PDB file of C-alpha atoms in Angstrom:
ATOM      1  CA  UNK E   2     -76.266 -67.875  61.340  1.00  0.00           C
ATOM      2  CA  UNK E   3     -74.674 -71.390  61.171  1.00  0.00           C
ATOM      3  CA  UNK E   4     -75.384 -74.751  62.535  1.00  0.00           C
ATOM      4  CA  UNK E   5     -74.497 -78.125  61.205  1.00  0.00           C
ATOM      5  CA  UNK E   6     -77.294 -79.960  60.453  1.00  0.00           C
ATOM      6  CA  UNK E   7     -76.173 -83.382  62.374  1.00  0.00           C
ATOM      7  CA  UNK E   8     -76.125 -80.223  65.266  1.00  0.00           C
ATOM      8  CA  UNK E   9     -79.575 -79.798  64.817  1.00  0.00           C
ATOM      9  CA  UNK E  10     -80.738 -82.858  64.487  1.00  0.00           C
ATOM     10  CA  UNK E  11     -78.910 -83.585  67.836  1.00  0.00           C
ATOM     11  CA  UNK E  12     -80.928 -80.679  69.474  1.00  0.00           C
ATOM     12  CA  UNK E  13     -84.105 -81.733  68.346  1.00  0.00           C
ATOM     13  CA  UNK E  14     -83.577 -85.185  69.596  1.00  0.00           C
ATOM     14  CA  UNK E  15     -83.278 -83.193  72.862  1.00  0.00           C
ATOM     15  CA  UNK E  16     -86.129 -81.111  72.689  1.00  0.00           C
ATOM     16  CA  UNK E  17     -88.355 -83.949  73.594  1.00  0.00           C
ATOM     17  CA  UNK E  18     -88.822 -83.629  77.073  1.00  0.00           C
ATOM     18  CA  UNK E  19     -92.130 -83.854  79.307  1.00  0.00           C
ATOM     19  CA  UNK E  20     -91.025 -80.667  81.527  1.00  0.00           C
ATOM     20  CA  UNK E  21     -91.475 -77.220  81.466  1.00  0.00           C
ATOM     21  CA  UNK E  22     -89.273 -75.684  78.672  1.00  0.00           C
ATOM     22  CA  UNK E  23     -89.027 -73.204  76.272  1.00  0.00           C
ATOM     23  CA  UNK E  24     -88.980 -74.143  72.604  1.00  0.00           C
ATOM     24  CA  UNK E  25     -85.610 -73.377  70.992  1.00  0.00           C
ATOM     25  CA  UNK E  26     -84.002 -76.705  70.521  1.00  0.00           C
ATOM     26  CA  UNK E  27     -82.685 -77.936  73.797  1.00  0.00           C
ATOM     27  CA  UNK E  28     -78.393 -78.197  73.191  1.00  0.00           C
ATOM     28  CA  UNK E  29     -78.433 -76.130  69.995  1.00  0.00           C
ATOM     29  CA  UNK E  30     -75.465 -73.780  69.086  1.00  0.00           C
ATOM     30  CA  UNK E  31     -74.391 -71.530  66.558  1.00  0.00           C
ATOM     31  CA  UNK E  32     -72.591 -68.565  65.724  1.00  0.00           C
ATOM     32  CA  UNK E  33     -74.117 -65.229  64.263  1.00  0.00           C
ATOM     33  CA  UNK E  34     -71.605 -63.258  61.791  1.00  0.00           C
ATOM     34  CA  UNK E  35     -71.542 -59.672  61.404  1.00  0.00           C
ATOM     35  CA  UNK E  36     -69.395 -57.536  58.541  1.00  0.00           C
ATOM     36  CA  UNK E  37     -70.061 -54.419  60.367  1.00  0.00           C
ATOM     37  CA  UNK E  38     -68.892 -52.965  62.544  1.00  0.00           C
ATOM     38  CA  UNK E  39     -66.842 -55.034  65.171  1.00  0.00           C
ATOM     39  CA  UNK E  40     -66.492 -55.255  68.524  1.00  0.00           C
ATOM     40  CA  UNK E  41     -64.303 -56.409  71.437  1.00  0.00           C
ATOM     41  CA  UNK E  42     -65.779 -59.446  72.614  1.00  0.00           C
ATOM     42  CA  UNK E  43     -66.456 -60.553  69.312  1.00  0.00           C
ATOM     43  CA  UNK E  44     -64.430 -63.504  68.397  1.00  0.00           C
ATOM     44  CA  UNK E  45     -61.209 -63.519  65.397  1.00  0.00           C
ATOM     45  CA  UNK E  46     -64.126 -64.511  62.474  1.00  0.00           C
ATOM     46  CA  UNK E  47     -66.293 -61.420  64.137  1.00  0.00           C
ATOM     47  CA  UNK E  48     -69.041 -64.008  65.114  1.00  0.00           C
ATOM     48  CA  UNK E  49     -70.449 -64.274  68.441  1.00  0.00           C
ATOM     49  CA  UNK E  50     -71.881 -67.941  69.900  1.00  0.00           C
ATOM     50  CA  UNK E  51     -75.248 -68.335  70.964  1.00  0.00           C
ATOM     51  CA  UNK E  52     -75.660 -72.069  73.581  1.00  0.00           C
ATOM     52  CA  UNK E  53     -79.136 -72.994  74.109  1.00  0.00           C
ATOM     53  CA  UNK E  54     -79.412 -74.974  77.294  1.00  0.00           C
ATOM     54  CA  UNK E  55     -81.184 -78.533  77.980  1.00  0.00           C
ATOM     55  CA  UNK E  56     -84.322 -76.629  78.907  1.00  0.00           C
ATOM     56  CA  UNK E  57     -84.056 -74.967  75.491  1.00  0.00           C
ATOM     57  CA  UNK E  58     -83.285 -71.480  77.044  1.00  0.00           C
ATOM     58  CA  UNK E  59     -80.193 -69.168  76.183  1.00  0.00           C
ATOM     59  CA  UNK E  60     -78.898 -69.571  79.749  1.00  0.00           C
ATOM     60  CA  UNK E  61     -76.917 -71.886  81.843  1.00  0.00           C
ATOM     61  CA  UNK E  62     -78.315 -74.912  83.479  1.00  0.00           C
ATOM     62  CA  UNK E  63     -80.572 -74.521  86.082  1.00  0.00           C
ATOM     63  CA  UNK E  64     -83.427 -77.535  87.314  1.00  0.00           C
ATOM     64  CA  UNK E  65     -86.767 -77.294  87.223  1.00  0.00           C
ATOM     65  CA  UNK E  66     -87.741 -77.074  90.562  1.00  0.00           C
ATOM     66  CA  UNK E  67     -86.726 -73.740  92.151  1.00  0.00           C
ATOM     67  CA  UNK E  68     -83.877 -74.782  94.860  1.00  0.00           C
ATOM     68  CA  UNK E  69     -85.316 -73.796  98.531  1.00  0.00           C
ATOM     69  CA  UNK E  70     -84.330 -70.122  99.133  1.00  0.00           C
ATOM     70  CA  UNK E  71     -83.876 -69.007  95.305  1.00  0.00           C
ATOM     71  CA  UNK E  72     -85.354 -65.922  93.804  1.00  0.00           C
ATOM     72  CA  UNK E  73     -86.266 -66.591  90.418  1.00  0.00           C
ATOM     73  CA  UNK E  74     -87.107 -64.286  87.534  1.00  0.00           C
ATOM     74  CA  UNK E  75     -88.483 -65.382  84.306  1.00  0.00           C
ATOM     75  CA  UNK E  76     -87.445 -62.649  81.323  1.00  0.00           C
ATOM     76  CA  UNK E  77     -89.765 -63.241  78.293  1.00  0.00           C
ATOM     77  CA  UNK E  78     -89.055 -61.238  75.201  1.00  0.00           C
ATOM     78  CA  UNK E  79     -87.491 -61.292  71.924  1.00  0.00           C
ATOM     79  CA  UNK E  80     -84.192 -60.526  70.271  1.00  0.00           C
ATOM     80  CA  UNK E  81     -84.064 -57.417  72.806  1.00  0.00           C
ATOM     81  CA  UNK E  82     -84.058 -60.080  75.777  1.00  0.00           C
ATOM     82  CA  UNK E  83     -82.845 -63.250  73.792  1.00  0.00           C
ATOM     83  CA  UNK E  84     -79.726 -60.487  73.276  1.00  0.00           C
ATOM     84  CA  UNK E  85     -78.851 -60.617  69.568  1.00  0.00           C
ATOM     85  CA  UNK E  86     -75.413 -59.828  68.971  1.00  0.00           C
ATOM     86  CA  UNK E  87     -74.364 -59.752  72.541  1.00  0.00           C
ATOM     87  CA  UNK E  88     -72.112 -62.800  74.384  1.00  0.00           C
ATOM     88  CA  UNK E  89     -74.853 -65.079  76.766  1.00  0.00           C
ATOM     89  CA  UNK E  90     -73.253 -63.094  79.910  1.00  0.00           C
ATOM     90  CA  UNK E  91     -74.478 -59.769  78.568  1.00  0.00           C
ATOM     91  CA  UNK E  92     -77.383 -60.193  77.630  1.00  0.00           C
ATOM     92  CA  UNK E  93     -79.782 -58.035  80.084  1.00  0.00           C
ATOM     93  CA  UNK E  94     -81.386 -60.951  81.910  1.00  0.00           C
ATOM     94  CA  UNK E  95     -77.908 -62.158  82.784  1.00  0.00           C
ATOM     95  CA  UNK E  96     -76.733 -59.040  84.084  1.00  0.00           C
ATOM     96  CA  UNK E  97     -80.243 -58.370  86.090  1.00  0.00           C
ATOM     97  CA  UNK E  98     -79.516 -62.000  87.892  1.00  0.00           C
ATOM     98  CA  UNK E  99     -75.905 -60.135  88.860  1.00  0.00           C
ATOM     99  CA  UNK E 100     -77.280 -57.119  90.352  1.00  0.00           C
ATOM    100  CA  UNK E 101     -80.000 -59.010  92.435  1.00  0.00           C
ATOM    101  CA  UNK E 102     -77.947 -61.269  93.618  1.00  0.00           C
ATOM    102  CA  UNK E 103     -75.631 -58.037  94.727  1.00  0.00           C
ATOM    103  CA  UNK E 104     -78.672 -56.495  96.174  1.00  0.00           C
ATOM    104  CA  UNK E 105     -80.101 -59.575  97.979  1.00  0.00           C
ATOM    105  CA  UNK E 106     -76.956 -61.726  98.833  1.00  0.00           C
ATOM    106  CA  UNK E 107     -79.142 -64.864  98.427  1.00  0.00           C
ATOM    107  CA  UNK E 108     -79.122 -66.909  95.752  1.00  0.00           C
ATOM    108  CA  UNK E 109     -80.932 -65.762  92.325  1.00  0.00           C
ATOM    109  CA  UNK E 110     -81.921 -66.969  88.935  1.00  0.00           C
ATOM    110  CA  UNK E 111     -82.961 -64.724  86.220  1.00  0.00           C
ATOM    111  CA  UNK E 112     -84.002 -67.338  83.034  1.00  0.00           C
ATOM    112  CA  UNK E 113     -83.205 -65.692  79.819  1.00  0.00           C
ATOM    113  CA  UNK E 114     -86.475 -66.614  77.972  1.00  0.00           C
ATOM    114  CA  UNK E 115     -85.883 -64.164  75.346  1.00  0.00           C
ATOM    115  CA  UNK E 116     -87.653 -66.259  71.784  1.00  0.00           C
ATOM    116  CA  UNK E 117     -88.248 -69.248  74.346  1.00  0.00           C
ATOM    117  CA  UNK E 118     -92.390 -68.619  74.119  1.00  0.00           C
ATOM    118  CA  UNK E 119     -91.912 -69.372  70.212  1.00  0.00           C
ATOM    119  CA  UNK E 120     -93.140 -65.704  69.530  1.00  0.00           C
ATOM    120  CA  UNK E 121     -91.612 -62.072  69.780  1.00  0.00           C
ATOM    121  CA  UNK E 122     -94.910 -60.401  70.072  1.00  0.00           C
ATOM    122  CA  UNK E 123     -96.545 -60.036  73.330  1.00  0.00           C
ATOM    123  CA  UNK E 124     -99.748 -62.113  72.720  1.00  0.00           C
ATOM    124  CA  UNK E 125     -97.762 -64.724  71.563  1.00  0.00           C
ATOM    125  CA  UNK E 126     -96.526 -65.435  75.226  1.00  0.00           C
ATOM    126  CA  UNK E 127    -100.134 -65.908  76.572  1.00  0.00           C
ATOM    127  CA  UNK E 128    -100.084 -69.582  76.478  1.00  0.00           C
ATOM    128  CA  UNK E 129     -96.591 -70.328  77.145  1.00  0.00           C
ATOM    129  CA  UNK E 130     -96.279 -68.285  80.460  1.00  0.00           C
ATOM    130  CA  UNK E 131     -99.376 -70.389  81.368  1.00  0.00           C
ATOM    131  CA  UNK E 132     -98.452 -73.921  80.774  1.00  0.00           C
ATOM    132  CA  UNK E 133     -94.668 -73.671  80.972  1.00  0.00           C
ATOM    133  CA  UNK E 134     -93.467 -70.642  82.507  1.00  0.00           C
ATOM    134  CA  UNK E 135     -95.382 -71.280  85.816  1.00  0.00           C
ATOM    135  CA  UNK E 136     -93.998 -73.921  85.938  1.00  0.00           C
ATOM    136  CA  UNK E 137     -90.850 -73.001  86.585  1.00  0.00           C
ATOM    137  CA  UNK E 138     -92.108 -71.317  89.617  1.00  0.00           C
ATOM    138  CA  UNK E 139     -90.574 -67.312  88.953  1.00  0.00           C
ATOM    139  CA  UNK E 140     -91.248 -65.156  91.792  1.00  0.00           C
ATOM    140  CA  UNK E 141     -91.513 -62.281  89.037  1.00  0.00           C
ATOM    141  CA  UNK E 142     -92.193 -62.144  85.257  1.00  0.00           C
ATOM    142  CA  UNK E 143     -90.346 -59.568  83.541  1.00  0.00           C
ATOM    143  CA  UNK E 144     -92.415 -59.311  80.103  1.00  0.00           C
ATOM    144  CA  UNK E 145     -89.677 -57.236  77.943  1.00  0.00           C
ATOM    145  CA  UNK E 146     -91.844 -54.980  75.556  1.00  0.00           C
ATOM    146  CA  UNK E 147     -90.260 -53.033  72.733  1.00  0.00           C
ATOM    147  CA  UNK E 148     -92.131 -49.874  71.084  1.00  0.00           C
ATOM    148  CA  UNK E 149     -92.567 -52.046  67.724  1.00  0.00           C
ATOM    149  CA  UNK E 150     -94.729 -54.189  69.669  1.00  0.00           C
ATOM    150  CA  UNK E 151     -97.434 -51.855  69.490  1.00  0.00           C
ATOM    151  CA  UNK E 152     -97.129 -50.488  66.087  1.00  0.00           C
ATOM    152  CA  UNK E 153     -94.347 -49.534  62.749  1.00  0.00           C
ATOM    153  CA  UNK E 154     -92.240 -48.013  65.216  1.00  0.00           C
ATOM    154  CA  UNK E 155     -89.021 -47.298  64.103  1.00  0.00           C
ATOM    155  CA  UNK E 156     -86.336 -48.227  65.700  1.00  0.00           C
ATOM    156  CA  UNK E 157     -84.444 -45.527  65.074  1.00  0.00           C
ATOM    157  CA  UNK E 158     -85.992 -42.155  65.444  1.00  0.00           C
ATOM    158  CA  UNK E 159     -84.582 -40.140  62.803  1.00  0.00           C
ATOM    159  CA  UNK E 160     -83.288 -40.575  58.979  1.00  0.00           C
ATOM    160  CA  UNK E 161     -79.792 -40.869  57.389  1.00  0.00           C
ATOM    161  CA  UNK E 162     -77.926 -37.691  58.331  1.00  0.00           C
ATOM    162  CA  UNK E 163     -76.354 -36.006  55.728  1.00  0.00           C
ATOM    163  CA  UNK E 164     -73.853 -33.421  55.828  1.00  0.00           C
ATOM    164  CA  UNK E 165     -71.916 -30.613  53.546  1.00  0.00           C
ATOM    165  CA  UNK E 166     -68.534 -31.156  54.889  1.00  0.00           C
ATOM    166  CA  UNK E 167     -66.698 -28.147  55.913  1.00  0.00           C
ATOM    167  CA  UNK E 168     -63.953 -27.225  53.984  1.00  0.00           C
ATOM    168  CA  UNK E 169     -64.966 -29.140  51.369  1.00  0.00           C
ATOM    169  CA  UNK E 170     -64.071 -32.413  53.662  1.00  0.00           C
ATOM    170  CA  UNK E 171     -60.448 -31.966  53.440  1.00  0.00           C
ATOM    171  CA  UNK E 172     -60.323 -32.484  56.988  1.00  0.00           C
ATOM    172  CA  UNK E 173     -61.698 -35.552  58.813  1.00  0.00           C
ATOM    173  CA  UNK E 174     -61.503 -34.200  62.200  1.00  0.00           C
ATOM    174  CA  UNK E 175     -63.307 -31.670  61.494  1.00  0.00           C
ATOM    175  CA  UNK E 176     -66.322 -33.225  59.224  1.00  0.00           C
ATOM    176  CA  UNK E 177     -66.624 -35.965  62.439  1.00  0.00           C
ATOM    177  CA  UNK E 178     -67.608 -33.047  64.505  1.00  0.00           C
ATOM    178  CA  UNK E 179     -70.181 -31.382  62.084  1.00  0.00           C
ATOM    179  CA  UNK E 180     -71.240 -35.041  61.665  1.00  0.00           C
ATOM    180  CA  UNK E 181     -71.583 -35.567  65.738  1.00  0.00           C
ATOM    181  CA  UNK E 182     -73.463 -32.089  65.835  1.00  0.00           C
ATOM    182  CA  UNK E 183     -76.097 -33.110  63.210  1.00  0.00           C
ATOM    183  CA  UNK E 184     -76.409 -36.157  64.710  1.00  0.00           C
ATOM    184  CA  UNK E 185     -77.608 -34.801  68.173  1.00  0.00           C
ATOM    185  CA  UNK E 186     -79.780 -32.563  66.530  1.00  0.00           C
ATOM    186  CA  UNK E 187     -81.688 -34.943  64.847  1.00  0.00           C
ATOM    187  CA  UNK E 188     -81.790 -37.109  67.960  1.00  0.00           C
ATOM    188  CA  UNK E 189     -83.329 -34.676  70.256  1.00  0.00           C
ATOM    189  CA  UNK E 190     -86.000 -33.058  67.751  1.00  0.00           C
ATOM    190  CA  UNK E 191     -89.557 -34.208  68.719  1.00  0.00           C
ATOM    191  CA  UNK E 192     -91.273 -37.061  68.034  1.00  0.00           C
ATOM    192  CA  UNK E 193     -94.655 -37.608  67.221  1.00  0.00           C
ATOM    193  CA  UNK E 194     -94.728 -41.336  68.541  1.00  0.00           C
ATOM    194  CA  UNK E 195     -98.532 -41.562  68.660  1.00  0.00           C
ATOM    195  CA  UNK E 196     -98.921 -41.207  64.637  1.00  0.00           C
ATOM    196  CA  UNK E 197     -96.848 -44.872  64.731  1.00  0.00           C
ATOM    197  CA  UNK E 198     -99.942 -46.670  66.967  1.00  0.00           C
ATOM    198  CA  UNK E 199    -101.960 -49.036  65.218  1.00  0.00           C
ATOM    199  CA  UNK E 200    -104.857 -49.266  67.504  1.00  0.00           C
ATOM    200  CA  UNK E 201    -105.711 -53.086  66.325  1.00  0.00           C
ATOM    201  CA  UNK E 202    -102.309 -54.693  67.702  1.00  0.00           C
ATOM    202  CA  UNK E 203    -102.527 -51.855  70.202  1.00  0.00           C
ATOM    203  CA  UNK E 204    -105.123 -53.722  72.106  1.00  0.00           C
ATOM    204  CA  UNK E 205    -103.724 -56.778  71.134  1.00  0.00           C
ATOM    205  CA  UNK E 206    -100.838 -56.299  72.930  1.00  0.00           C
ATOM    206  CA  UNK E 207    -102.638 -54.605  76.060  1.00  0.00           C
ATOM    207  CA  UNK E 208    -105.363 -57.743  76.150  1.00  0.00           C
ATOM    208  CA  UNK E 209    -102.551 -60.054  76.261  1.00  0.00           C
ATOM    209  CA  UNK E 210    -100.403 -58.074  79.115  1.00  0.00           C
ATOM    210  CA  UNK E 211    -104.197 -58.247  81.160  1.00  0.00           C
ATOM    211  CA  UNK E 212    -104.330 -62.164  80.530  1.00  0.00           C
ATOM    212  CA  UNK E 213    -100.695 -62.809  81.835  1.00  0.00           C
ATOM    213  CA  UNK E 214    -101.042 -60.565  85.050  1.00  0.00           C
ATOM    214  CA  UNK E 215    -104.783 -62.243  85.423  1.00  0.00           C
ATOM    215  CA  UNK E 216    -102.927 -66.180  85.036  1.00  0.00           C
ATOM    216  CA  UNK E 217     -99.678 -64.831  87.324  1.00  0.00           C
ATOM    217  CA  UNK E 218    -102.214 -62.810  89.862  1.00  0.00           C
ATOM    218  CA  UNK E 219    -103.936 -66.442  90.490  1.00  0.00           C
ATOM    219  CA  UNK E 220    -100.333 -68.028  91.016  1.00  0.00           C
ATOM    220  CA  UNK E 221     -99.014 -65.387  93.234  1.00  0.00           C
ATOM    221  CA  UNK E 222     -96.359 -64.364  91.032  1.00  0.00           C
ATOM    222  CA  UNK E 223     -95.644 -61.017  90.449  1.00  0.00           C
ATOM    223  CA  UNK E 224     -95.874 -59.080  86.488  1.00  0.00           C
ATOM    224  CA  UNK E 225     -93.291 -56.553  85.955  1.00  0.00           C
ATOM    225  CA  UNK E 226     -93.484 -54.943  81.752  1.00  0.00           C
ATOM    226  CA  UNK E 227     -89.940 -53.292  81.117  1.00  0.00           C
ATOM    227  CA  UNK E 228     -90.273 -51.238  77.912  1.00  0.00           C
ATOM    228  CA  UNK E 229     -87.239 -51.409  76.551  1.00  0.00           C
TER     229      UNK E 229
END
């Protein structure tokens, strides 16, 4: 990840505002480089850019004050919703606010406030969906929870699969298959997801989820949790 540092310093001269906001530094950009592997809408150095906007959210700009008729959505997460390695327009907040807006026909923001809390654990968002994210007046709060959240989940379900290549892997055709086949078995053999629970953040995370839909109950807003 790169960023001059007269770039930074610019975007924490920004951050200083007496509004509702989320706390990446308001203007900030940079690019994130990956070796491996690449994809189409990465750019010629394989690097996709990441804008912060003057609110310090990964999203356009949008004021304050929800506009008269708006439905607005307010997607707190981490790197799932802040949408790591994906371009700004497809990230899944982004592409929520385009198939509302399909659905409704009215007009509809859905802030990205993936990282905006300052925290990508669920307890950490306790006391910025109360003093800034209300603020912004969502009619819903998406709270994007991932499986890790609530214990050493692995992300990925099963190990390294390893293969004796058929005919001695003189053909590469053929080893991709045997390759694809061991692959899908190891995907759909069982889990035992419960053995990953740690019962301590466990109820951390499920105290915090009650104290968000308590603070958004009083405001009339309503608490959606997407496990994602």
């Amino acid at each position: 990840i790169t960023a001059p540092a007269s770039l930074r310093a610019t975007a924490r001269s920004k951050s200083q505002l007496d509004v509702p906001r989320g706390r990446l530094p308001a203007g900030l950009e940079f690019r994130i480089w990956y070796d491996r592997p690449t994809w189409p809408y990465f750019d010629d150095e394989g690097c996709v850019t990441v804008q912060v906007n003057a609110l310090g959210f990964r999203d356009d700009e949008f004021p304050v004050s929800k506009p008269v008729g708006e439905f607005r959505v307010l997607a707190v997460g981490d790197s799932f919703t802040f949408g790591l390695g994906v371009q700004g327009d497809d990230t899944w907040p982004q592409r929520l606010e385009r198939m509302l807006a399909g659905r409704r026909g009215g007009t509809t923001q859905v802030i990205n406030a993936g990282f905006a809390a300052g925290s990508h654990y669920p307890p950490g968002y306790v006391g910025w969906i109360t003093e800034h994210g209300v603020a912004l007046e969502p009619d819903v709060v998406v709270i994007g929870l991932c499986l890790n959240d609530l214990g050493s989940i692995p992300m990925l379900w099963y190990d390294k699969v390893e293969v004796d290549p058929w005919a001695g892997g003189a053909s590469a055709v053929l080893t991709w298959f045997q390759m694809w086949m061991a692959r899908g078995e190891a995907e759909r053999a069982p889990v035992d997801v419960e053995q990953y629970l740690e019962t301590e953040q466990l109820v951390a995370v499920t105290g915090a989820v009650r104290s968000m839909r308590q603070a958004l109950d009083a405001k009339g807003i309503r608490l959606v949790v997407a496990v994602l």
